[in-house]
mmCIF file of C-alpha atoms in Angstrom:
data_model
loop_
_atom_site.group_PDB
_atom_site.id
_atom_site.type_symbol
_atom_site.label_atom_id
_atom_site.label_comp_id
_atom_site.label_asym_id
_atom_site.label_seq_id
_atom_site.Cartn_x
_atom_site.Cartn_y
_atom_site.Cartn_z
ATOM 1 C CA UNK I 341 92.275 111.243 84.561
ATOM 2 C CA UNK I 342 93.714 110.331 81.300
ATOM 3 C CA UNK I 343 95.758 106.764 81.508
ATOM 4 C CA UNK I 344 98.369 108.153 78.839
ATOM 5 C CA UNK I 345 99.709 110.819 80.788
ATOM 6 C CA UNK I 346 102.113 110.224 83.867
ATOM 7 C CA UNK I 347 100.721 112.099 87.169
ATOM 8 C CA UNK I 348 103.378 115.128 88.560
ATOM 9 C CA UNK I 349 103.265 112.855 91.806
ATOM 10 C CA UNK I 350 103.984 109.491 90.551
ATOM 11 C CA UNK I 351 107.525 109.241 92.158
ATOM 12 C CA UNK I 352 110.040 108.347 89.539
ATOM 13 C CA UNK I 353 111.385 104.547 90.296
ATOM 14 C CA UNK I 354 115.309 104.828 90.919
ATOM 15 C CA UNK I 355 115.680 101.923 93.611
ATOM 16 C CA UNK I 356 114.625 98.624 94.346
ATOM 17 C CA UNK I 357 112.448 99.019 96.863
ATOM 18 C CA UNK I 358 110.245 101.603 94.234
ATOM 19 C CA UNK I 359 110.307 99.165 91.418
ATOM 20 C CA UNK I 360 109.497 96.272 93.755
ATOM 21 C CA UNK I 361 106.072 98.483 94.795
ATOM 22 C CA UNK I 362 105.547 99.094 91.082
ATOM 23 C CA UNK I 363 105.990 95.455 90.135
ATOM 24 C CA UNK I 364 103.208 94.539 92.483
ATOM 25 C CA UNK I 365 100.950 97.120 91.739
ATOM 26 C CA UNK I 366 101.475 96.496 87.844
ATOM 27 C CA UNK I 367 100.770 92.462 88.555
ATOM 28 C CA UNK I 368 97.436 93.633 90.553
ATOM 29 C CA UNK I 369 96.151 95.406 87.417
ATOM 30 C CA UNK I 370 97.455 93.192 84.565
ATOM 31 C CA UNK I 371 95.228 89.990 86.766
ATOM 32 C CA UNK I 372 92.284 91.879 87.466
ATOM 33 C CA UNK I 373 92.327 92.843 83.628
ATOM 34 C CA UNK I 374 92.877 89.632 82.195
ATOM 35 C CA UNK I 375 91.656 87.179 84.720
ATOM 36 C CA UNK I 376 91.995 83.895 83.351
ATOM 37 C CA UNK I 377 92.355 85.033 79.849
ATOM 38 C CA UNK I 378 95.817 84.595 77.710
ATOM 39 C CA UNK I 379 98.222 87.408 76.434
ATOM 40 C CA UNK I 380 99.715 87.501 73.183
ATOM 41 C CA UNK I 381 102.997 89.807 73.391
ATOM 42 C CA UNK I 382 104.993 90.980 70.455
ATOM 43 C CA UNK I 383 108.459 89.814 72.040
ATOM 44 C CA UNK I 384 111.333 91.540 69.622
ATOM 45 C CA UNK I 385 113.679 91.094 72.549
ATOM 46 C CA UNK I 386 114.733 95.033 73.362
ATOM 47 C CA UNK I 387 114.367 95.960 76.896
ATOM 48 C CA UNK I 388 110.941 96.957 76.931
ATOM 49 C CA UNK I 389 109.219 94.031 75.754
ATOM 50 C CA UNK I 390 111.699 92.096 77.652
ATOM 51 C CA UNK I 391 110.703 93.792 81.040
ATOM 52 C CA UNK I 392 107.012 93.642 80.008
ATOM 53 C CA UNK I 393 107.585 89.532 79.207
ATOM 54 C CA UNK I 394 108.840 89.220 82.655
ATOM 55 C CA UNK I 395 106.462 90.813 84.367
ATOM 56 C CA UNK I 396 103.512 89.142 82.687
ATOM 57 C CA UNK I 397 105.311 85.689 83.214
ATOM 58 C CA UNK I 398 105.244 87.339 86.937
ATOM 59 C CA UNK I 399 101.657 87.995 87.326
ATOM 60 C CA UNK I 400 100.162 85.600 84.868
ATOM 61 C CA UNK I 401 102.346 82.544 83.952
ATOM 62 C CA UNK I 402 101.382 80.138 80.897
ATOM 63 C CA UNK I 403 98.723 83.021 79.765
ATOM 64 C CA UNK I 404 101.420 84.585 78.468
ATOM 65 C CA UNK I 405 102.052 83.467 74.393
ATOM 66 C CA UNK I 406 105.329 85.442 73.202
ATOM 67 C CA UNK I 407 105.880 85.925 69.634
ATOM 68 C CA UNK I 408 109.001 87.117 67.952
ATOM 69 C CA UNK I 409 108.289 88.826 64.183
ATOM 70 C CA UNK I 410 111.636 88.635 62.099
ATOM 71 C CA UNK I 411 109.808 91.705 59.895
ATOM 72 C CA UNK I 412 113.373 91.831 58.195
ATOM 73 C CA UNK I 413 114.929 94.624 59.795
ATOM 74 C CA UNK I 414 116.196 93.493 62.525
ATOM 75 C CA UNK I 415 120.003 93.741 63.332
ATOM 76 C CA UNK I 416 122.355 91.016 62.128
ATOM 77 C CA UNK I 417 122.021 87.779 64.223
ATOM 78 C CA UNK I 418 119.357 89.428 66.289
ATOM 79 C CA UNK I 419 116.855 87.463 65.790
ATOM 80 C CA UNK I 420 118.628 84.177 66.596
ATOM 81 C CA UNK I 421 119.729 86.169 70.049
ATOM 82 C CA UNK I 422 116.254 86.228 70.493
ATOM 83 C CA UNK I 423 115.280 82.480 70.457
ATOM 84 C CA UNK I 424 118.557 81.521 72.018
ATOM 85 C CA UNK I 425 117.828 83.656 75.025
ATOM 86 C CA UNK I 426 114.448 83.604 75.613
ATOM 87 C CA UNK I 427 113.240 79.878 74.396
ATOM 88 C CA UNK I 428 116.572 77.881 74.984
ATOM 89 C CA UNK I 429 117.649 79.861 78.594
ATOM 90 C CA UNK I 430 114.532 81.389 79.699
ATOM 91 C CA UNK I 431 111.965 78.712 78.282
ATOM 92 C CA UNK I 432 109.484 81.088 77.446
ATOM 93 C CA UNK I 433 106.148 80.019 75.435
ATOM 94 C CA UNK I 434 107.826 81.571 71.542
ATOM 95 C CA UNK I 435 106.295 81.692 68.937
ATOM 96 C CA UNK I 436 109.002 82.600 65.881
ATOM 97 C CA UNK I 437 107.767 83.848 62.819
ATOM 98 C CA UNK I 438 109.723 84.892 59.761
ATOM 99 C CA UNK I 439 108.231 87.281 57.903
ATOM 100 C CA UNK I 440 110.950 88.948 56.131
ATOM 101 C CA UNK I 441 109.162 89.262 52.265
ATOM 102 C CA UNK I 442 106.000 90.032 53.859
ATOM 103 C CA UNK I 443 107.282 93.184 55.323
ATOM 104 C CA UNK I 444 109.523 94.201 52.912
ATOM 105 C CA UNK I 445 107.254 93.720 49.919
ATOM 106 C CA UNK I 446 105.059 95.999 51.555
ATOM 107 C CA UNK I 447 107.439 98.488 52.072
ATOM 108 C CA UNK I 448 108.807 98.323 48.457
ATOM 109 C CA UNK I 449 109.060 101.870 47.508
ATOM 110 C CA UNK I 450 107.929 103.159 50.415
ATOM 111 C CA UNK I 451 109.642 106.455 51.448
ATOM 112 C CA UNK I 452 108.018 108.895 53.727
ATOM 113 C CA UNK I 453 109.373 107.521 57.310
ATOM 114 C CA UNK I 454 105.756 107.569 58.841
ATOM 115 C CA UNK I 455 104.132 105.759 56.138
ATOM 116 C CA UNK I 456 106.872 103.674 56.885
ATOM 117 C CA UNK I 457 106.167 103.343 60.640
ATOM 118 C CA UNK I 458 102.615 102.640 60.250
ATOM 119 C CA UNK I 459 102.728 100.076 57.268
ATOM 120 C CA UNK I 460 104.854 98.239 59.626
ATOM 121 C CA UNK I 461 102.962 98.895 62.875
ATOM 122 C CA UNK I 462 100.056 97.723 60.948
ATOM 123 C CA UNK I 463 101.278 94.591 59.647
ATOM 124 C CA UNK I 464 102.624 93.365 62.988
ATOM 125 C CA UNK I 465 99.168 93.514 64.223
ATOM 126 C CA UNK I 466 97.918 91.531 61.500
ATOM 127 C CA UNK I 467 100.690 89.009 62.174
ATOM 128 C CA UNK I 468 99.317 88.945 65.728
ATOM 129 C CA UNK I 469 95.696 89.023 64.955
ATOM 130 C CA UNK I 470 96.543 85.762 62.776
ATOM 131 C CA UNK I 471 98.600 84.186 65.258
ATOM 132 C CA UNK I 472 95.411 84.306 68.006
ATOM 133 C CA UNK I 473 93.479 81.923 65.000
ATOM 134 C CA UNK I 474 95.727 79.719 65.586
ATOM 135 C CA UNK I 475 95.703 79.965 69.462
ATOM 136 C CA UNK I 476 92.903 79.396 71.899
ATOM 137 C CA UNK I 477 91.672 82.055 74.442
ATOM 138 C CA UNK I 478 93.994 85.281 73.178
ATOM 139 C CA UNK I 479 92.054 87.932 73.997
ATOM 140 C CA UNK I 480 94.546 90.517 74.855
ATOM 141 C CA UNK I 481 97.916 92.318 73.039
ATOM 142 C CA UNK I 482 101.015 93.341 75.177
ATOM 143 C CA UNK I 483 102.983 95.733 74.610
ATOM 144 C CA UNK I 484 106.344 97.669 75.428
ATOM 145 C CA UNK I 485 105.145 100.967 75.117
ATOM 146 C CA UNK I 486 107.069 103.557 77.309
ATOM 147 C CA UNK I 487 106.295 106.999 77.942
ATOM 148 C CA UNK I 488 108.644 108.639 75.736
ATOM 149 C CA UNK I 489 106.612 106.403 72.896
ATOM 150 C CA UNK I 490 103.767 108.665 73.657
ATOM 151 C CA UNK I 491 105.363 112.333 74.348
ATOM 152 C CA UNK I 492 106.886 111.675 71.100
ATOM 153 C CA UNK I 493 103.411 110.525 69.572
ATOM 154 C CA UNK I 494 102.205 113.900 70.011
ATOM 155 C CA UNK I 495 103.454 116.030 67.549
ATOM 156 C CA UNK I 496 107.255 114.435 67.075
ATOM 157 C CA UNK I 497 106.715 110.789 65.223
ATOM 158 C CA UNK I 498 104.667 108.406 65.150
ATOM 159 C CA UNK I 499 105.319 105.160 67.039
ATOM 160 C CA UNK I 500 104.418 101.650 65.933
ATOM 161 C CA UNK I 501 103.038 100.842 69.118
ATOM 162 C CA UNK I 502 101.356 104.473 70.222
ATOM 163 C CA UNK I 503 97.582 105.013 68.198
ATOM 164 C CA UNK I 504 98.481 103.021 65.407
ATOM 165 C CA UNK I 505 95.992 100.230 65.777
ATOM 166 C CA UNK I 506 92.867 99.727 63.484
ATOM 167 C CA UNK I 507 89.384 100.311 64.434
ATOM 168 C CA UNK I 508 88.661 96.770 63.814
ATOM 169 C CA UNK I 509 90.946 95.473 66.590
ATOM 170 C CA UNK I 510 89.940 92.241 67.104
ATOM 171 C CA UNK I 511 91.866 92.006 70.933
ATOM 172 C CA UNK I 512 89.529 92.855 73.983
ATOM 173 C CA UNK I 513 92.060 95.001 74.714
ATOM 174 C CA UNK I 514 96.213 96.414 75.263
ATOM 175 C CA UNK I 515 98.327 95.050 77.899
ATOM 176 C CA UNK I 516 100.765 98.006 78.582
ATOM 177 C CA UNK I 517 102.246 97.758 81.956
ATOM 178 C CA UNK I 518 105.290 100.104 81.577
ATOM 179 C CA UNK I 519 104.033 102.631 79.514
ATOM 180 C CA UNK I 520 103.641 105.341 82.186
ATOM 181 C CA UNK I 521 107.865 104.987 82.573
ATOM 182 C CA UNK I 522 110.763 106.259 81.232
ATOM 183 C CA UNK I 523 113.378 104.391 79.739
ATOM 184 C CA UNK I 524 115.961 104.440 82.868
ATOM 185 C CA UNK I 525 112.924 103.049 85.131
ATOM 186 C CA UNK I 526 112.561 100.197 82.758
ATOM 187 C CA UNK I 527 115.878 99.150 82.977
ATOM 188 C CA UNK I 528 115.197 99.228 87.374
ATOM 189 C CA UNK I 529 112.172 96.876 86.953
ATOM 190 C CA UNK I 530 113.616 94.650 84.968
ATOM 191 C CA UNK I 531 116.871 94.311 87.793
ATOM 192 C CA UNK I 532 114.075 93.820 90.196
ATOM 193 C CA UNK I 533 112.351 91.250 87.945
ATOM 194 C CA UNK I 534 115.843 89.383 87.725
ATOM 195 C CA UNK I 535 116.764 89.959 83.888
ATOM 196 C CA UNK I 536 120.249 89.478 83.242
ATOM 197 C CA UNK I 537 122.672 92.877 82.727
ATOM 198 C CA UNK I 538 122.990 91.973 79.020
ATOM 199 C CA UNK I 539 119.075 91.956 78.713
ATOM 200 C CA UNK I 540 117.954 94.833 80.896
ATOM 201 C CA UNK I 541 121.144 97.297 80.079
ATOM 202 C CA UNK I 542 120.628 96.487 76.320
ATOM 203 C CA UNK I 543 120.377 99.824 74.801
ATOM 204 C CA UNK I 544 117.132 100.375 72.445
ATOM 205 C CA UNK I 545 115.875 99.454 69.599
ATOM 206 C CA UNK I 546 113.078 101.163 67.610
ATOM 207 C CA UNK I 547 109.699 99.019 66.920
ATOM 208 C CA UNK I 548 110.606 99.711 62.899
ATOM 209 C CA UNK I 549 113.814 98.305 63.300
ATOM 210 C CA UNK I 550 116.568 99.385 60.681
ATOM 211 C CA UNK I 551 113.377 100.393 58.281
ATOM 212 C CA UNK I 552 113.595 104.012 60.397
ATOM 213 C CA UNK I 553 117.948 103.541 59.646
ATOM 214 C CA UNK I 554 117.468 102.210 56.151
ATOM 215 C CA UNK I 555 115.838 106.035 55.184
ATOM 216 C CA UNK I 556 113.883 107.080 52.241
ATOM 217 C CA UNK I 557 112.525 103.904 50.077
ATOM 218 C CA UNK I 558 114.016 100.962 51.450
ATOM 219 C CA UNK I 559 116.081 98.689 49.588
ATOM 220 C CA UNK I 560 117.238 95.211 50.304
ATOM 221 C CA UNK I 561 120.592 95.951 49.141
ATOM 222 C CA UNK I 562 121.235 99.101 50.967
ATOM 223 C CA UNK I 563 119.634 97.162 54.068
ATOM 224 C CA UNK I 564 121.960 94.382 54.204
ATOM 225 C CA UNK I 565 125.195 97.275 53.880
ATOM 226 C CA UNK I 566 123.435 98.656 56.919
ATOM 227 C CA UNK I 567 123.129 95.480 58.709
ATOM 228 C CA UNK I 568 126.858 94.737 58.299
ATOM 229 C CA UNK I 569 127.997 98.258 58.956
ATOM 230 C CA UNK I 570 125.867 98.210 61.991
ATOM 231 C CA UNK I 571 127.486 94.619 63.378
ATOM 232 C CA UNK I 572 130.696 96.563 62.465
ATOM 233 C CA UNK I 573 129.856 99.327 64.637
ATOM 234 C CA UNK I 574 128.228 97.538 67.731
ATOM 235 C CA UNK I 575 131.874 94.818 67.595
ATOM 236 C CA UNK I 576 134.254 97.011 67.573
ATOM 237 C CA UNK I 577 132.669 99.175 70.679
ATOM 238 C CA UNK I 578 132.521 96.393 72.642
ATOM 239 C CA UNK I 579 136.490 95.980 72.002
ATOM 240 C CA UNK I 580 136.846 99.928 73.070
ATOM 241 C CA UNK I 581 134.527 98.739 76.002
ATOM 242 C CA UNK I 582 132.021 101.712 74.435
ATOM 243 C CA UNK I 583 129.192 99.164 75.108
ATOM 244 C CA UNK I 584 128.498 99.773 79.024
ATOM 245 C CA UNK I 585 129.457 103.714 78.657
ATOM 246 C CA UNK I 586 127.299 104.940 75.312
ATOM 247 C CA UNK I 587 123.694 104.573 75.797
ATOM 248 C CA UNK I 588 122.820 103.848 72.101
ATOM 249 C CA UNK I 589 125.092 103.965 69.059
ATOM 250 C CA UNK I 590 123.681 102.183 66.045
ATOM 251 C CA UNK I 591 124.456 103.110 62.229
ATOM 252 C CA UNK I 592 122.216 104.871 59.292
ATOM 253 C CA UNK I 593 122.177 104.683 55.892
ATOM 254 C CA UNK I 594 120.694 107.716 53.663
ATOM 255 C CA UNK I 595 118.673 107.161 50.192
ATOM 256 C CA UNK I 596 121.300 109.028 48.333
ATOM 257 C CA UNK I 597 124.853 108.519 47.172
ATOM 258 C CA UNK I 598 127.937 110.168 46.950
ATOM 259 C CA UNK I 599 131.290 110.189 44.840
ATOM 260 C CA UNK I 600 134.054 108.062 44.942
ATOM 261 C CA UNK I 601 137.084 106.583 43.762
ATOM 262 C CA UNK I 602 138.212 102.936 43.760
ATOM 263 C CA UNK I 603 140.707 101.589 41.793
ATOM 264 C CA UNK I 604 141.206 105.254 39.727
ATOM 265 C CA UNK I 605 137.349 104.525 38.803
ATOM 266 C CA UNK I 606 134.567 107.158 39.951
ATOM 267 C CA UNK I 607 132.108 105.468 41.654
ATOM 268 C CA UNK I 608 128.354 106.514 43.222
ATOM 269 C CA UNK I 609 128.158 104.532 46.839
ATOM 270 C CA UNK I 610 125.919 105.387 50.100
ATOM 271 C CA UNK I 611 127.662 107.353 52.542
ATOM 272 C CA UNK I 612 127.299 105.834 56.595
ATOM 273 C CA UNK I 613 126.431 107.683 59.649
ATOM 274 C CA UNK I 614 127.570 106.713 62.737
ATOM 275 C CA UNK I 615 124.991 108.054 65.325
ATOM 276 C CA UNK I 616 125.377 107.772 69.234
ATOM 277 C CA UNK I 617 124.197 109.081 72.034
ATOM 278 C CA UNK I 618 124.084 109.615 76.041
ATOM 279 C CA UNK I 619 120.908 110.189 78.086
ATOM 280 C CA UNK I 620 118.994 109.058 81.046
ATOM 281 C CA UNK I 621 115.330 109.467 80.019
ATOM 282 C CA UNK I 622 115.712 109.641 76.162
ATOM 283 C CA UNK I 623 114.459 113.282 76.414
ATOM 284 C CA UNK I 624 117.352 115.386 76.723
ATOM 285 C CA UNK I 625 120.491 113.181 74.963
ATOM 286 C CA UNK I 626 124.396 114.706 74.226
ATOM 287 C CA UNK I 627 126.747 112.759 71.798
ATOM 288 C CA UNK I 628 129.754 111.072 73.320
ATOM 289 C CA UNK I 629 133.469 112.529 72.206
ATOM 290 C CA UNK I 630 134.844 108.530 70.908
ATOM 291 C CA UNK I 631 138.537 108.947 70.642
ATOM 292 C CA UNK I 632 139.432 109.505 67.049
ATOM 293 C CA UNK I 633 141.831 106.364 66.681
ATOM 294 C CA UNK I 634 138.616 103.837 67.013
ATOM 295 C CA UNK I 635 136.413 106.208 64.725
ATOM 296 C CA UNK I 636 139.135 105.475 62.439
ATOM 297 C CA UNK I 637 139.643 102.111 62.945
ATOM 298 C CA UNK I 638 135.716 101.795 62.304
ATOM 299 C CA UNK I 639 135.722 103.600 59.286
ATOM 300 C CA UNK I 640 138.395 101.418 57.635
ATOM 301 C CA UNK I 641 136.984 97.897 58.402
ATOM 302 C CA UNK I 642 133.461 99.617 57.196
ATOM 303 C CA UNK I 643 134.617 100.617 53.865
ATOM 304 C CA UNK I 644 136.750 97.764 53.143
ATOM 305 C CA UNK I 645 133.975 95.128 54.304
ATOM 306 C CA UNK I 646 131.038 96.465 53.605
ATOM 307 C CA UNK I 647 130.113 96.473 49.543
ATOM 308 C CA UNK I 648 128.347 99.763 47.807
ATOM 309 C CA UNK I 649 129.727 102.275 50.760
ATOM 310 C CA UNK I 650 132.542 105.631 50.171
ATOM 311 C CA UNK I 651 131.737 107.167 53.016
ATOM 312 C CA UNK I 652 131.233 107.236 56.992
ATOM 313 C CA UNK I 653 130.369 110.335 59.155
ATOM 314 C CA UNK I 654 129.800 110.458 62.464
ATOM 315 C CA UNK I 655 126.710 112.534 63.862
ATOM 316 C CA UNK I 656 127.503 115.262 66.533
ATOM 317 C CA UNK I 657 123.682 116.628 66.965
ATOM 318 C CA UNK I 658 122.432 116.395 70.134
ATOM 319 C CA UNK I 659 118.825 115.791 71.031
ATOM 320 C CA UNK I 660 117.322 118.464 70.769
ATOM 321 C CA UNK I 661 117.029 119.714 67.895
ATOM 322 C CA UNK I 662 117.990 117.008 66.383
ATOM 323 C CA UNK I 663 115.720 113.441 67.617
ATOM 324 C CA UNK I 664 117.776 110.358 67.884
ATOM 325 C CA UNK I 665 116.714 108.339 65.683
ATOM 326 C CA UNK I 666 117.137 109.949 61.690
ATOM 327 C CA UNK I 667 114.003 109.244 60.937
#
């Protein structure tokens, strides 16, 4: 039986009472496969690694060493979300590292989107692989790989955390507890594990961060437009109450530009798409019909706050054809 693909019996987890039978088996396997060993998990705070972090802490207590990687694409004030939430509320063992130039010097002129992916897949593993000379007894790597992470894997994109680790891997071995579930069971596990709503409902975040938004060559300039357009994007939702009723909505920010006219000057600015989306398993997804007066009210604070942009569109593709993320 191969341990990457879900069996047509395993009964898919929509109550309590099936993630609380999960749960248990899950902590059964993670001790008998680390016994008294620690667990070095890549923490970025999303709702799988979240889930996976509680779970561990469930099964296996202080083995557990969480690091958070600020590779410079995260979302604006995400990282400091992070460390508020999971070392100042939830006193987890975090380990923050801020590697901002790191990743993006290695990414400097990078533009094929699965280069991309596995220049940064690969370099968090380095990061973590340095982090376990520091630390006694890390012998395995967690992960929050789901199952859509390794449909997609096969033939669709390549995922940071799905076959993108080096032959010399220097862990005994991958911690994955989740990864035979989809994306709505995650969110059931971690009710059952006691996450907060704003943790477990969180919608998600790709491993690559805004490098996969941020497409073609990535540039720090363009990044920080997306970063503010995005923080545009995710406030002014939450004042439509969008939040709790779009499954993911994030913004993206193409390698090209397009003409404008400020001030009776032409200019050449980036154009911004708005993309969002509605699913349950992040298989089949439809895009949400937002009422035109807060697309508009969007637009406006985006190109009068947000320097080098002419532009915003909003994406109406649904998945498929079209995957959610652009890249």
């Amino acid at each position: 039986m191969c341990l990457d693909v879900r069996s047509e019996s395993m009964e898919r987890i929509t109550t309590p009472e099936l993630a609380e039978k999960f749960i248990e088996e899950q902590i059964d396997l993670v001790r008998k496969q680390v016994r008294d060993k620690k667990v070095l998990l890549a923490l970025s705070g999303g709702v799988d690694s979240s889930v996976v972090a509680a779970l561990l802490i469930k099964a296996i207590g202080k083995q557990l060493v969480c690091v958070h990687v600020n590779h410079g694409l995260m979302r604006k004030g995400e990282s400091e979300q992070v460390i508020e939430m999971f070392q100042n509320q939830l006193e987890a063992n975090l380990i923050y590292i801020d590697a901002t130039d790191r990743f993006l010097d290695l990414l400097d002129g990078v533009a094929d989107p699965e280069t991309k992916r596995k220049i940064i897949g690969g370099e968090f593993v380095k990061v973590f692989e340095e982090e376990t000379d520091k630390l006694e007894g890390i012998s395995f790597l967690a992960q929050g790989t789901i199952y859509p992470d390794i449909l997609e894997s096969k033939g669709v994109k390549a995922h940071h955390n799905v076959g993108g680790l080096p032959e010399d891997f220097k862990f005994e071995g991958l911690v994955e507890p989740v990864k035979l579930l989809y994306k709505d069971e995650v969110r059931v596990v971690g009710k059952v594990l006691g996450l907060p709503s704003n943790m477990v409902d969180r919608q998600p975040f790709p491993g690559p961060g805004l490098g996969v938004r941020c497409l073609g060559a990535i540039t720090r300039d363009r990044l920080h437009a997306l970063r503010e357009a995005d923080a545009i994007l995710r406030e002014e939702f939450d004042k439509a109450e969008l939040t709790d009723k779009v499954w993911q909505f994030f913004t993206v920010i193409p390698d090209f530009t397009s003409t404008g006219v400020k001030d009776g000057k032409r200019l050449d600015f980036w154009p911004v798409i708005i993309r969002a989306v509605n699913t349950v398993d992040a298989m089949h997804c439809t895009v949400p019909e937002i009422d035109y007066k807060v697309l508009k009210h969007i637009t406006d604070r985006i190109l009068s706050e947000v320097d080098g942009v002419c532009r915003v569109l909003y994406d109406l593709s649904p998945k498929p054809i079209a995957t959610i993320e652009w890249e």
